[in-house]
Coordinates of C-alpha atoms and ligand atoms in Angstrom, one line a residue:
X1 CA -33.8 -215.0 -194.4
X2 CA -34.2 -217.6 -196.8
X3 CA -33.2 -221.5 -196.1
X4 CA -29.4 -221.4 -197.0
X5 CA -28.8 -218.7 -195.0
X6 CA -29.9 -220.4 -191.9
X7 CA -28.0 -223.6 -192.8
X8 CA -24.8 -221.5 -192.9
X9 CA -24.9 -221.6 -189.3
X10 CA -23.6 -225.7 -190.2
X11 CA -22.2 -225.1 -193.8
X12 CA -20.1 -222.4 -193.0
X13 CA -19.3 -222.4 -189.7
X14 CA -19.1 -225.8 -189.1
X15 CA -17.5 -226.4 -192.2
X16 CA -14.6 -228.9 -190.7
X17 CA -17.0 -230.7 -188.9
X18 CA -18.5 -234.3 -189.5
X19 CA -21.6 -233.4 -190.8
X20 CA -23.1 -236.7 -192.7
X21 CA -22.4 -240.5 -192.3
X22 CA -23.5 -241.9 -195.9
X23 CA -22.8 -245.8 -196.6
X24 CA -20.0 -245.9 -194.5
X25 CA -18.1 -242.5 -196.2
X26 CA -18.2 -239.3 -193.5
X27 CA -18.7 -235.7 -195.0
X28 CA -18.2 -232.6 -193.5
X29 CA -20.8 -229.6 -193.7
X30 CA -18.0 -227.4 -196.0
X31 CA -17.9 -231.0 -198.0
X32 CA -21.8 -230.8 -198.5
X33 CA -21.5 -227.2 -199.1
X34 CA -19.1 -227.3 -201.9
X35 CA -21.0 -230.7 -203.4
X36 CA -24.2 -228.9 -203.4
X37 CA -22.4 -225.4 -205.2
X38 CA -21.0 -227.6 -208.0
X39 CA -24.6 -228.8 -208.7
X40 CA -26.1 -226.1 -208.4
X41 CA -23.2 -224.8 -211.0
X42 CA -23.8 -227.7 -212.9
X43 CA -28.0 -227.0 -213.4
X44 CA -27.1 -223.6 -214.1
X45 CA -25.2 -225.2 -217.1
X46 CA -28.1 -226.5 -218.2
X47 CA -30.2 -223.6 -218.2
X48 CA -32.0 -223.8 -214.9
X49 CA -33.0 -220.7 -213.4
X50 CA -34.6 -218.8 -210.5
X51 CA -38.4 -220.0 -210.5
X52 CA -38.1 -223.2 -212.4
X53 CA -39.3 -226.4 -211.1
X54 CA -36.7 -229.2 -210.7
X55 CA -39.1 -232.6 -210.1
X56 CA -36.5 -234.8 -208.3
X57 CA -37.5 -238.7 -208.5
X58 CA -34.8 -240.4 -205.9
X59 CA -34.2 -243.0 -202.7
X60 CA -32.8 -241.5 -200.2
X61 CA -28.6 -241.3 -200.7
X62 CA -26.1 -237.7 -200.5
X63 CA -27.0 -236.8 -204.3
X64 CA -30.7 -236.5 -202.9
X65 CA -28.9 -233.8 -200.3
X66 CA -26.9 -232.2 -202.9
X67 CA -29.9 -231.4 -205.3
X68 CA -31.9 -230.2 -202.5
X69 CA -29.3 -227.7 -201.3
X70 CA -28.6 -227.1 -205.8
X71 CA -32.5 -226.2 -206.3
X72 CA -32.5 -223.9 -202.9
X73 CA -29.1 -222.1 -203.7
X74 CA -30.9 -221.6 -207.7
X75 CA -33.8 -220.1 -205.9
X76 CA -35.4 -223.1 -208.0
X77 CA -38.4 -225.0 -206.8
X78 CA -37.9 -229.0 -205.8
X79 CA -40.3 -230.7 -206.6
X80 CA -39.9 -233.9 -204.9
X81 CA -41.3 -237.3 -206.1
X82 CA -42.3 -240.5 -204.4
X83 CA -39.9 -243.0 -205.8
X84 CA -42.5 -246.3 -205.3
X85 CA -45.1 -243.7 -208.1
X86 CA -45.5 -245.5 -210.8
X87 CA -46.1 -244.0 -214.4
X88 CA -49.3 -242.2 -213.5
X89 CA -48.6 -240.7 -210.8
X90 CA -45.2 -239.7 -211.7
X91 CA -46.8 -238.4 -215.1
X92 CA -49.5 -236.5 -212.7
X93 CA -47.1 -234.4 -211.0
X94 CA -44.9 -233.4 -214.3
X95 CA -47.7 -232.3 -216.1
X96 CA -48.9 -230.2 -213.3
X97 CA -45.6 -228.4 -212.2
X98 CA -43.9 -228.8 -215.7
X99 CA -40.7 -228.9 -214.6
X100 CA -37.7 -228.1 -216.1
X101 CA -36.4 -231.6 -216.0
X102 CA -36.8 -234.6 -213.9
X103 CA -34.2 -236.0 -212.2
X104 CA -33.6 -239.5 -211.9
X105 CA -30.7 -242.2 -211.1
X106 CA -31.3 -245.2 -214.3
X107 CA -34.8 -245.2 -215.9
X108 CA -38.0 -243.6 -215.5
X109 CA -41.6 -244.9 -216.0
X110 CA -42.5 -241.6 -217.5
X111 CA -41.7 -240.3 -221.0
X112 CA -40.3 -236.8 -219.9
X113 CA -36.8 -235.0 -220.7
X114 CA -34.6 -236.8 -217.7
X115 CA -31.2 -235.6 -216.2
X116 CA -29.2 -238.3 -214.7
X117 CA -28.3 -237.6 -211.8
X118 CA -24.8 -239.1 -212.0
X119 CA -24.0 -237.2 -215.2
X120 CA -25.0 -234.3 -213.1
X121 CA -23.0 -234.9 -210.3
X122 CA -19.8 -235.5 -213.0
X123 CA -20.4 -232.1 -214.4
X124 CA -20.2 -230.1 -211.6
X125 CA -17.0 -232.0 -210.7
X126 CA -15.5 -230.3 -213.4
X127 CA -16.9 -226.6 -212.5
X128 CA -16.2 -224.4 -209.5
X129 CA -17.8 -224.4 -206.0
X130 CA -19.1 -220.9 -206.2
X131 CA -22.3 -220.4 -204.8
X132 CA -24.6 -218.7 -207.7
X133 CA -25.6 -215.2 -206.4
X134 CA -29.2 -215.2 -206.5
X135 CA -31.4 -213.2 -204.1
X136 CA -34.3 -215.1 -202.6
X137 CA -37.2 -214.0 -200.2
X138 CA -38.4 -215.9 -197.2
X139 CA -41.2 -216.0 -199.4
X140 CA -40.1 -217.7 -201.9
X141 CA -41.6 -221.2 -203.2
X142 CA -38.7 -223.5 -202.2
X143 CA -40.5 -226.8 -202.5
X144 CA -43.2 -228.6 -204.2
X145 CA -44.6 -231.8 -202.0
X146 CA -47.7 -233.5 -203.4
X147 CA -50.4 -234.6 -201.8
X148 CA -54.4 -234.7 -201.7
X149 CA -55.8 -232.5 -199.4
X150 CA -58.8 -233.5 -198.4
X151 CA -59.9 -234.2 -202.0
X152 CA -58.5 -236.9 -204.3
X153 CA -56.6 -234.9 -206.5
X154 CA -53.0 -234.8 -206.0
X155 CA -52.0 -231.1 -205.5
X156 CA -48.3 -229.7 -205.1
X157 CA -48.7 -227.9 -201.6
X158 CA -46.4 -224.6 -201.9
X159 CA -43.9 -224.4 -199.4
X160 CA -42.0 -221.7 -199.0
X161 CA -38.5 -221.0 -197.4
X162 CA -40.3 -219.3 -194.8
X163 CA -42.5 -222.2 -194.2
X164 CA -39.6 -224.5 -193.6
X165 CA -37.9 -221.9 -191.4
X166 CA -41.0 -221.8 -188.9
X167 CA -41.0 -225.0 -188.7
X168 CA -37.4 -225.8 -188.5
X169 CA -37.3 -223.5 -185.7
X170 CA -39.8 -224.7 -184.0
X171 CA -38.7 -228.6 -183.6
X172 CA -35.5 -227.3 -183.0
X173 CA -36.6 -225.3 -179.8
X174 CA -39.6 -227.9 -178.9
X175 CA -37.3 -231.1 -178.8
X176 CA -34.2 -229.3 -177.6
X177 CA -32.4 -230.6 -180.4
X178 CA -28.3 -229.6 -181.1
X179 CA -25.0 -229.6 -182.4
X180 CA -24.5 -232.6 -180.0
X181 CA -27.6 -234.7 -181.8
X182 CA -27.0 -237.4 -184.2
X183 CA -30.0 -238.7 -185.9
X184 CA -30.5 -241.9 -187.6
X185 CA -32.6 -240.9 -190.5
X186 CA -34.6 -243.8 -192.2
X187 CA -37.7 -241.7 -193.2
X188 CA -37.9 -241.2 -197.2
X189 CA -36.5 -237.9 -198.5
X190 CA -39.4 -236.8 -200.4
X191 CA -42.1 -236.2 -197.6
X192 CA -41.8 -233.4 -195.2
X193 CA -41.3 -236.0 -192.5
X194 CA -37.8 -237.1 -193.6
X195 CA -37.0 -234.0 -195.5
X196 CA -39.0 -230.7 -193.4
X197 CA -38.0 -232.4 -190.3
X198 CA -35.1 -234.6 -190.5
X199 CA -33.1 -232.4 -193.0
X200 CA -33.6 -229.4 -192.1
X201 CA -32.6 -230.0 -188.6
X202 CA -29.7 -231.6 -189.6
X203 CA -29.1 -228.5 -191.4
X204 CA -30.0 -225.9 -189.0
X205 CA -28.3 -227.5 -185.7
X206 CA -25.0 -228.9 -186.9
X207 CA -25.9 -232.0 -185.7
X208 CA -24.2 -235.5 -187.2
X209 CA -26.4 -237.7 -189.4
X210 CA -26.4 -241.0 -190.7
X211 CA -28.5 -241.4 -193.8
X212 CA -30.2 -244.7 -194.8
X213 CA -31.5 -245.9 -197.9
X214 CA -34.4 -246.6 -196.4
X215 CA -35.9 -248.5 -193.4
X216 CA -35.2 -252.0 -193.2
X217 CA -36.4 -253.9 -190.3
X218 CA -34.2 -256.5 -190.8
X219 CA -31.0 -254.1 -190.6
X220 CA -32.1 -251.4 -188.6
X221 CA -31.2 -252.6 -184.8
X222 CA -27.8 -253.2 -186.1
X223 CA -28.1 -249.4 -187.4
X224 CA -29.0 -248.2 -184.2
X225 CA -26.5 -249.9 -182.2
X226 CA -23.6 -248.9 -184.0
X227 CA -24.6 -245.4 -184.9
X228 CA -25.8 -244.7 -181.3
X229 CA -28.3 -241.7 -182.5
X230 CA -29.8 -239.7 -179.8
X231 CA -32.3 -238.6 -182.5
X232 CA -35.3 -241.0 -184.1
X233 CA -37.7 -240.2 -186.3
X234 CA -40.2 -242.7 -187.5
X235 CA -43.4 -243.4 -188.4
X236 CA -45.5 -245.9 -186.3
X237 CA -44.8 -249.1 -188.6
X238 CA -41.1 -248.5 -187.5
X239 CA -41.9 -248.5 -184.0
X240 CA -43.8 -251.3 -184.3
X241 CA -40.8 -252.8 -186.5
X242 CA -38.7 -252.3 -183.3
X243 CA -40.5 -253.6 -181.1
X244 CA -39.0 -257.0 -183.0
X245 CA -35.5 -256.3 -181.0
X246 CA -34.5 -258.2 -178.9
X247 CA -34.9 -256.4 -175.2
X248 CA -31.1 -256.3 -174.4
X249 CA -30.8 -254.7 -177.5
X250 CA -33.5 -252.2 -177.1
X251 CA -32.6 -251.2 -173.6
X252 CA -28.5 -250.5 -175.4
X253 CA -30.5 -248.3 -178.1
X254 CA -33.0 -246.9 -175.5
X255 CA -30.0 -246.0 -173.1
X256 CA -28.0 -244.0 -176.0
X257 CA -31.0 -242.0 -177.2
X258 CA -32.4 -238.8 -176.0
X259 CA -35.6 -238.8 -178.0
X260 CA -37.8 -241.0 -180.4
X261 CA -40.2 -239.0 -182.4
X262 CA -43.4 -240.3 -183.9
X263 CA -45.8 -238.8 -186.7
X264 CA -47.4 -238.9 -189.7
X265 CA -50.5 -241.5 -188.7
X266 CA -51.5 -242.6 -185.1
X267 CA -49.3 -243.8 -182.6
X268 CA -51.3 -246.8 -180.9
X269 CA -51.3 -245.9 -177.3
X270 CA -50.5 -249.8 -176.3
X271 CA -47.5 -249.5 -178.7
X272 CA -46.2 -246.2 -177.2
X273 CA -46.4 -248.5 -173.7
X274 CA -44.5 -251.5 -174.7
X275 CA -42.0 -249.3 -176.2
X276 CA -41.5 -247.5 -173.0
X277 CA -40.8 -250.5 -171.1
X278 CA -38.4 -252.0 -173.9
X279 CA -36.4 -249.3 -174.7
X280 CA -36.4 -247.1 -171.6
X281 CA -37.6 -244.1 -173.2
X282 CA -41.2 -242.0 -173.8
X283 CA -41.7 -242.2 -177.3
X284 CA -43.1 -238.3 -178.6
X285 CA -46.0 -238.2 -180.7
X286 CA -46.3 -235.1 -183.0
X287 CA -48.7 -233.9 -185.8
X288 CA -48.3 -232.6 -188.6
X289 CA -49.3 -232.1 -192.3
X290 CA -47.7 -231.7 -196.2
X291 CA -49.5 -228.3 -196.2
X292 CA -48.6 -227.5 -192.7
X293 CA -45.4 -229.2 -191.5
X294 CA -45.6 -229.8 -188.0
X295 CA -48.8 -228.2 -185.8
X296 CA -48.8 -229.8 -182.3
X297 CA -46.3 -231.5 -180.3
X298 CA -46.2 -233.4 -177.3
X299 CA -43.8 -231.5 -174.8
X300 CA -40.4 -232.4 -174.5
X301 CA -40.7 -231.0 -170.9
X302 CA -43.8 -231.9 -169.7
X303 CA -46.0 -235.4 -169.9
X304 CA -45.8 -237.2 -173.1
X305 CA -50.0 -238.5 -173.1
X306 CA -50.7 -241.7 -175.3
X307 CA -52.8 -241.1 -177.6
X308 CA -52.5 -237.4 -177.7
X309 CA -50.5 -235.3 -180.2
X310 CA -50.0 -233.0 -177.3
X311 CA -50.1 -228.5 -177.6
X312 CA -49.9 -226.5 -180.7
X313 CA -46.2 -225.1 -181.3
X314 CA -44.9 -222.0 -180.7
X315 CA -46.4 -219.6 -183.2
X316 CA -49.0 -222.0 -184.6
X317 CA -52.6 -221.4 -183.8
X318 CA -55.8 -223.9 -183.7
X319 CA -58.8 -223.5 -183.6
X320 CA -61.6 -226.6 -183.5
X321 CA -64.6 -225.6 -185.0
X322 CA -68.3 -228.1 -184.4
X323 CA -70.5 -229.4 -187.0
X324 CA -72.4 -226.6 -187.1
X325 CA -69.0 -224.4 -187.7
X326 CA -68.8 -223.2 -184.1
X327 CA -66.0 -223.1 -181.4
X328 CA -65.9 -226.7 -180.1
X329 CA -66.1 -226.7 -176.4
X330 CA -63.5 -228.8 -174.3
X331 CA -64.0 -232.4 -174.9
X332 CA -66.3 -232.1 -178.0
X333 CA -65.3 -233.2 -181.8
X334 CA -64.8 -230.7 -184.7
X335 CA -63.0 -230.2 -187.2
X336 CA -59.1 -228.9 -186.9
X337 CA -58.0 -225.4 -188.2
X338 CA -54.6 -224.0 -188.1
X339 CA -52.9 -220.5 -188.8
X340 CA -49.4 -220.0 -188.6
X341 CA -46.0 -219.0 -190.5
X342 CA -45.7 -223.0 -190.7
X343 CA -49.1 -223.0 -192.8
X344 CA -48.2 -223.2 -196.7
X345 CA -48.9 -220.3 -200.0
X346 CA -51.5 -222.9 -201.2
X347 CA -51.6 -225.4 -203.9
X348 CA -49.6 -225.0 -207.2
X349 CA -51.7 -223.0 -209.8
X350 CA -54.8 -224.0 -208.2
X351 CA -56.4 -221.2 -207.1
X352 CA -59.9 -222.5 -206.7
X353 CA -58.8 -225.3 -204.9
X354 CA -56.5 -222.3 -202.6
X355 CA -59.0 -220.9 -201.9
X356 CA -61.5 -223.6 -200.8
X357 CA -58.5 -224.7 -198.2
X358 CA -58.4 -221.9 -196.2
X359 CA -62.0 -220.0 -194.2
X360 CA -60.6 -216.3 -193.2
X361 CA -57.0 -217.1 -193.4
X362 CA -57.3 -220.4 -191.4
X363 CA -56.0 -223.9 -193.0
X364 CA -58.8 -226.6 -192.9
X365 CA -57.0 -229.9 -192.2
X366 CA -59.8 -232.2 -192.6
X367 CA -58.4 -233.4 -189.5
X368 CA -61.1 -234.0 -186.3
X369 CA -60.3 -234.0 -182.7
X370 CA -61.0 -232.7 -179.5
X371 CA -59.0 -230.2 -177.0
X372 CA -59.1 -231.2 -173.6
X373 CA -59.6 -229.3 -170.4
X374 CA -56.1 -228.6 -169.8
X375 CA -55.5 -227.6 -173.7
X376 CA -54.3 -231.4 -174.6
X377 CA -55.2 -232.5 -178.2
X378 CA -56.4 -235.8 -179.5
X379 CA -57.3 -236.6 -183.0
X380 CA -60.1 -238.7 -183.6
X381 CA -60.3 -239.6 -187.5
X382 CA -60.8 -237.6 -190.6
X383 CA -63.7 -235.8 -192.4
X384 CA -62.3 -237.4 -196.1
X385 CA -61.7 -241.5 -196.3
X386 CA -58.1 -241.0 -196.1
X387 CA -56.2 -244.2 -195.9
X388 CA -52.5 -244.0 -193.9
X389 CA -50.5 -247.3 -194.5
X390 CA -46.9 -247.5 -193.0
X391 CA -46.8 -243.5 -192.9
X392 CA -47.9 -243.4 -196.6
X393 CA -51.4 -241.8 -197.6
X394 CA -53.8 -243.6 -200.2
X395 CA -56.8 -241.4 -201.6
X396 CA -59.0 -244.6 -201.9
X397 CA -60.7 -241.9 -204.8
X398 CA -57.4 -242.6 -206.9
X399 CA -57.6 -246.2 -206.9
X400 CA -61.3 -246.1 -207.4
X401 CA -60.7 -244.4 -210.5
X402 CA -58.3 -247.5 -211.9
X403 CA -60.4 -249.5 -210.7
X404 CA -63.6 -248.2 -213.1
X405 CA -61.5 -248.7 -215.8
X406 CA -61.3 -251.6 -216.0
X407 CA -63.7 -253.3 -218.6
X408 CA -65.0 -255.4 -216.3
X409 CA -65.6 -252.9 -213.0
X410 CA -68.6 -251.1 -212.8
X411 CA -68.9 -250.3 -209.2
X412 CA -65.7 -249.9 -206.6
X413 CA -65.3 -248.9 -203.1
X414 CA -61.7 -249.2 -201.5
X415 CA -61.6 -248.7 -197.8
X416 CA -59.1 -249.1 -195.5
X417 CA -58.7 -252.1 -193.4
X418 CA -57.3 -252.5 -189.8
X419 CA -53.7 -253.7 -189.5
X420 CA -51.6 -254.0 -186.5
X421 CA -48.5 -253.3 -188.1
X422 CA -49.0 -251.1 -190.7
X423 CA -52.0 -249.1 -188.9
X424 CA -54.1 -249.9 -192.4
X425 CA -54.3 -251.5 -195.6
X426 CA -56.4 -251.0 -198.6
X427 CA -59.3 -253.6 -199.8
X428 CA -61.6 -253.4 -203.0
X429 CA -65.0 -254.1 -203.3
X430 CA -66.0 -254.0 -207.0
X431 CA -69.0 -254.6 -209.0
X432 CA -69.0 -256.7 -212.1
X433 CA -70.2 -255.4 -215.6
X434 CA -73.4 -257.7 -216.5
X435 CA -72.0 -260.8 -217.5
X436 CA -68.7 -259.4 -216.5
X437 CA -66.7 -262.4 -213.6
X438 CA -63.9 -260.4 -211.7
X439 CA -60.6 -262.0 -211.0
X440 CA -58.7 -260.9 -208.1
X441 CA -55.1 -261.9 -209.4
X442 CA -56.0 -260.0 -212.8
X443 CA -57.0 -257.0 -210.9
X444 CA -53.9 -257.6 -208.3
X445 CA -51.7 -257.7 -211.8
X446 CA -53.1 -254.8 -213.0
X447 CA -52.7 -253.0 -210.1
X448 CA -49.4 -253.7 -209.3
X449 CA -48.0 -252.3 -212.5
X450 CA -49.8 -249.1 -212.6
X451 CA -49.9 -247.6 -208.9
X452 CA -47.3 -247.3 -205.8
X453 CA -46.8 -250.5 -203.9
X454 CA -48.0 -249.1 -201.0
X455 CA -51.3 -248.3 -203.1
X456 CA -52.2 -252.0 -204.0
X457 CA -55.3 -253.2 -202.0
X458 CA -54.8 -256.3 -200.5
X459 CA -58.2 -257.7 -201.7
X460 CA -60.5 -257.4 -204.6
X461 CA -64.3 -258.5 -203.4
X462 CA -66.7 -258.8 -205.9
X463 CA -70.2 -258.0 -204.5
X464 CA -73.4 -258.0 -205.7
X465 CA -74.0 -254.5 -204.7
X466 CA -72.6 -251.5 -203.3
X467 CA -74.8 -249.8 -200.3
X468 CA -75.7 -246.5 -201.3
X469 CA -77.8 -244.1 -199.1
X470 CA -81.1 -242.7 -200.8
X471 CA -78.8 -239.7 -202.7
X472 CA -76.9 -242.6 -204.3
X473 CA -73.7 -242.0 -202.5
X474 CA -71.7 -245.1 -201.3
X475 CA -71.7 -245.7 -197.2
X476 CA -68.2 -247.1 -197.0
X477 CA -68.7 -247.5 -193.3
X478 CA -71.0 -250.6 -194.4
X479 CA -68.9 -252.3 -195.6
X480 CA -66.9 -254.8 -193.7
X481 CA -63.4 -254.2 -192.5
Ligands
MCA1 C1 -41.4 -248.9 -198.4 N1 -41.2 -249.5 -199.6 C2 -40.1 -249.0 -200.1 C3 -39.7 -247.9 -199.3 N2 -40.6 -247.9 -198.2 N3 -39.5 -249.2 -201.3 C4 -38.5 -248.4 -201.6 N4 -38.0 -247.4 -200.8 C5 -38.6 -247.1 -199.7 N5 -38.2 -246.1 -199.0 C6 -42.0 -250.6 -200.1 C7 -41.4 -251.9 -200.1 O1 -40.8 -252.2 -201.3 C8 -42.6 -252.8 -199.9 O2 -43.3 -253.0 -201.1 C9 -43.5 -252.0 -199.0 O3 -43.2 -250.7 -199.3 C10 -43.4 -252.3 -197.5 O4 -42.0 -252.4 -197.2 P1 -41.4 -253.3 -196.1 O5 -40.0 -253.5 -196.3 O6 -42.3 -254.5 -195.8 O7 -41.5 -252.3 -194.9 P2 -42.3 -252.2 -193.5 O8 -41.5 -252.9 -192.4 O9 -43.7 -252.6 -193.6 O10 -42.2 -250.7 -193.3 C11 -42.6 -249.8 -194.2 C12 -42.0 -248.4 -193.9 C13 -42.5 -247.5 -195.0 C14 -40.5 -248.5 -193.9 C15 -42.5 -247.9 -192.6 O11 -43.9 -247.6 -195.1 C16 -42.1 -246.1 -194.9 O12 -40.9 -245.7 -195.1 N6 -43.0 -245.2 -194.4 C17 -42.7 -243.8 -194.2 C18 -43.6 -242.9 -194.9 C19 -43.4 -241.5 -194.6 O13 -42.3 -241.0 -194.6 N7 -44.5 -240.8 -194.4 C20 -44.4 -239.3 -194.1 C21 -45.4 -238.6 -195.0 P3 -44.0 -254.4 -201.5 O14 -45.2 -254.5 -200.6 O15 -44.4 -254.2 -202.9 O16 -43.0 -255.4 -201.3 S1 -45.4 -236.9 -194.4 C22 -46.7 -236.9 -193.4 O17 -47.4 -237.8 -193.3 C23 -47.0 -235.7 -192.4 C24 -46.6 -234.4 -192.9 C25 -46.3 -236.0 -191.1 O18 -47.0 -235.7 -190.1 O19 -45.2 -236.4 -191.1
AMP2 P1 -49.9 -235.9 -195.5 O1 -51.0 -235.4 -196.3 O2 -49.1 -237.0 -196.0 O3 -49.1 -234.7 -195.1 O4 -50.5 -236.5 -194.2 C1 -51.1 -235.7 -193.2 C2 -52.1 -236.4 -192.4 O5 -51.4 -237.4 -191.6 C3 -52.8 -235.6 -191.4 O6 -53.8 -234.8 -192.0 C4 -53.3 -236.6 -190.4 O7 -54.5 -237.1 -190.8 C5 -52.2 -237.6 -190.4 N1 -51.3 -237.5 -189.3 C6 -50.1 -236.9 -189.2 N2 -49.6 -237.1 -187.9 C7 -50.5 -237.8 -187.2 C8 -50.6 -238.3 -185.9 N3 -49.6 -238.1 -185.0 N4 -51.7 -239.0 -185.5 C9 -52.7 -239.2 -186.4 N5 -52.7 -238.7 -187.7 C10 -51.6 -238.1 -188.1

């Protein structure tokens, strides 16, 4: 079964029923349906077909939806696109998946063929809602999402309909969610947090959503108090965001919802505390990956431990494997493996890098942590330097490299430092060229206009020297945090 046929259970047989809450305008599922059928009419006018790639470069609002459901009913491949990338990394991920377009809303700091997406949306107006007849495999490549892996170069993980299915399935069964739900979704569209979990659970239960632009602290109480979700999903910084409410508040939000989920970088255990006693309710931490969508949940039924990510999901296997690649006993560190339907087809024509990710069909995560005695998992770092900040991952590798070319860099180290609100921030140490002075607000400048916001490091150090072990390499965990 491939993705549109499961949604059918909401797009057309709930087709009279509220399906989305977008800035204040309500659509029903046979609405989104029909929206989605005209763009995918209108792409088909313009020469997209089965197989090609369709880069998508969005915030979050219905057009976001409509393309997604457009590119899945084409049997084309989204290829969604961080919107705070900036002209390299945007340019990064076009030349590798060569899509057929990109699509934008207003300009683009990349010099590739772009669709607006308005224009689109106009088109279709004009042209029936017919669903194009296309045949399309569980199999089948339905998205590409970026990411690292546990080496710096951004890679589109392949992730088929299939994929999506397993996990959609999953979550739904795990966290009980249904037709009843609404879900306040805050999370950006193009990671699998907001759009493998919040979308395609929308999608798949018939539940009612309200979409936001994005997450803003400021508005987001107000949000939650008149939408009443019984569904949250969030990253820690937006827990620790709420935690700003005032506790009548909280205890109104707490009362109306069923179940705040958490992912995508650690949940403090403190945090997941204080939030139990402001809001009433046992935040659940889950873990999961771009390559794998979600591994291991806490239980919905059972206890909800802080600081764990809880017990693989139905269908998904781990394994933790020691330093010297053997089973990890109870309460010993390795390194996490996972198998399952959930895991994805590998990276986008990078088969050497395919291959290097998986050891007899198992998915390194570059994830470590320990099993407990009664089969409870708790992660405990990574085996690359990974920086998560707000939800968002840096490769410090990636910054490193803009850093060194900078005339007057010779050396830099980025590393992340500790922050209570957004878990961590990057910081630069950089060597001077001889003779060479570095200036922070130069480097801040330069910075700011060619990488993702959430990318900027929040100091440049100039140091003497970098320590290197005797092979050279830089010892990051020497420097101060
Ligand atoms: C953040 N910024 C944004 C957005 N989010 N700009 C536009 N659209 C957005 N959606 C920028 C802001 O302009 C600002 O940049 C900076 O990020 C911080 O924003 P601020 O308003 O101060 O927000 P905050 O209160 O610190 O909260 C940040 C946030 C954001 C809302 C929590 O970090 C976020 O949306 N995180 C979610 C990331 C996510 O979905 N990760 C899932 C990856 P400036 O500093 O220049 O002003 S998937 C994954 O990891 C796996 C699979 C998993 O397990 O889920
Ligand atoms: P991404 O590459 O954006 O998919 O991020 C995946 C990474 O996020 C994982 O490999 C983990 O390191 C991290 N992650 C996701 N969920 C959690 C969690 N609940 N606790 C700690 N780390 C997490």
């Amino acid at each position: 079964m491939n993705l549109i046929q499961l949604f059918d259970v909401s797009l057309r047989l709930r087709a009279a029923q509220p399906a989305l809450e977008w800035q204040g305008e309500i659509y029903t599922f046979g609405e989104i349906d029909a929206r989605s059928n005209r763009l995918a009419q209108a792409l088909a006018a313009r020469g997209v077909r089965q197989g090609d790639r369709i880069a998508v470069y969005l915030a979050n609002r219905i057009e976001f939806i409509d393309l997604f459901l457009a590119t899945l009913k084409l049997g084309a491949i989204f290829v969604a696109v961080n919107i705070l990338y900036r002209e390299r990394e945007l340019g990064h991920i076009l030349s590798d998946s060569e899509p057929k377009a990109l699509i934008a809303a207003g300009a683009v700091p990349a010099a590739f063929p772009t669709w607006q997406i308005d224009e689109l949306t106009a088109e279709g107006a004009a042209l029936p809602a017919d669903r194009p007849v296309v045949i399309i495999d569980g199999d089948d490549a339905a998205s590409l999402i970026y990411t690292s892996g546990t080496t710096g170069v951004s890679k589109g993980a392949i992730l088929t309909h299939n994929n999506f299915a397993a996990n959609t399935a999953n979550i739904l069964t795990a966290w009980q969610i249904t037709a009843a739900d609404r879900l306040l979704l805050a999370l950006p569209l193009f990671h699998v947090h907001g759009l493998g979990n919040g979308i395609h659970a929308w999608l798949a239960s018939g539940l009612k959503l309200r979409l936001l632009e994005r997450f803003e602290s400021g508005k987001i109480g107000a949000e939650l108090l008149e939408f009443k979700p019984t569904l949250f999903f969030g990253v820690p910084t937006m827990y620790v965001r709420l935690m700003e409410l005032e506790p009548e508040i909280a205890r109104e939000i707490g009362q109306a919802a069923r179940l705040f989920v958490c992912g995508s970088a650690p949940l403090p255990a403190q945090l997941m505390q204080e939030f139990e006693e402001r809001f009433g309710s046992t935040i659940l931490e889950r873990y999961g990956m771009t390559e794998t969508l979600m591994n291991i949940s806490n239980p919905y039924a059972g206890e909800r431990r802080p600081g764990s990510v809880g017990l693989p999901l139905p269908g998904v296997s781990l394994k933790i494997l020691s330093g010297e690649g053997l089973p990890a006993a109870p309460g010993e560190t390795g390194e996490l493996y996972v198998k399952g339907p959930n895991v994805c087809a590998g990276y986008w024509r990078r088969e050497e890098a395919s291959a290097a990710a998986f050891t007899d069909g198992w998915f390194r995560t570059g994830d470590l942590g320990m099993r407990e005695a009664d089969g409870y998992y708790t992660l405990q770092g990574r085996r690359s330097d990974l920086i998560i900040s707000g939800g968002f991952n840096i490769y410090p590798r990636e910054i490193e490299e803009f850093l060194l070319e900078q005339p007057e860099v010779a050396e830099a180290a980025v590393v992340g430092m500790p922050d209570r609100a957004r878990g961590e921030l990057p910081f630069a140490y950089l060597v001077a060229q001889p003779g060479a002075t570095i200036d922070p607000a130069v480097m801040e400048a330069r910075c700011r206009a060619a990488l993702a916001s959430f990318k900027l490091p929040r100091g440049f150090l100039q140091v003497p020297a970098l320590p290197r072990n005797a092979l050279g390499k830089v010892q990051k965990h020497l420097l101060p945090r």
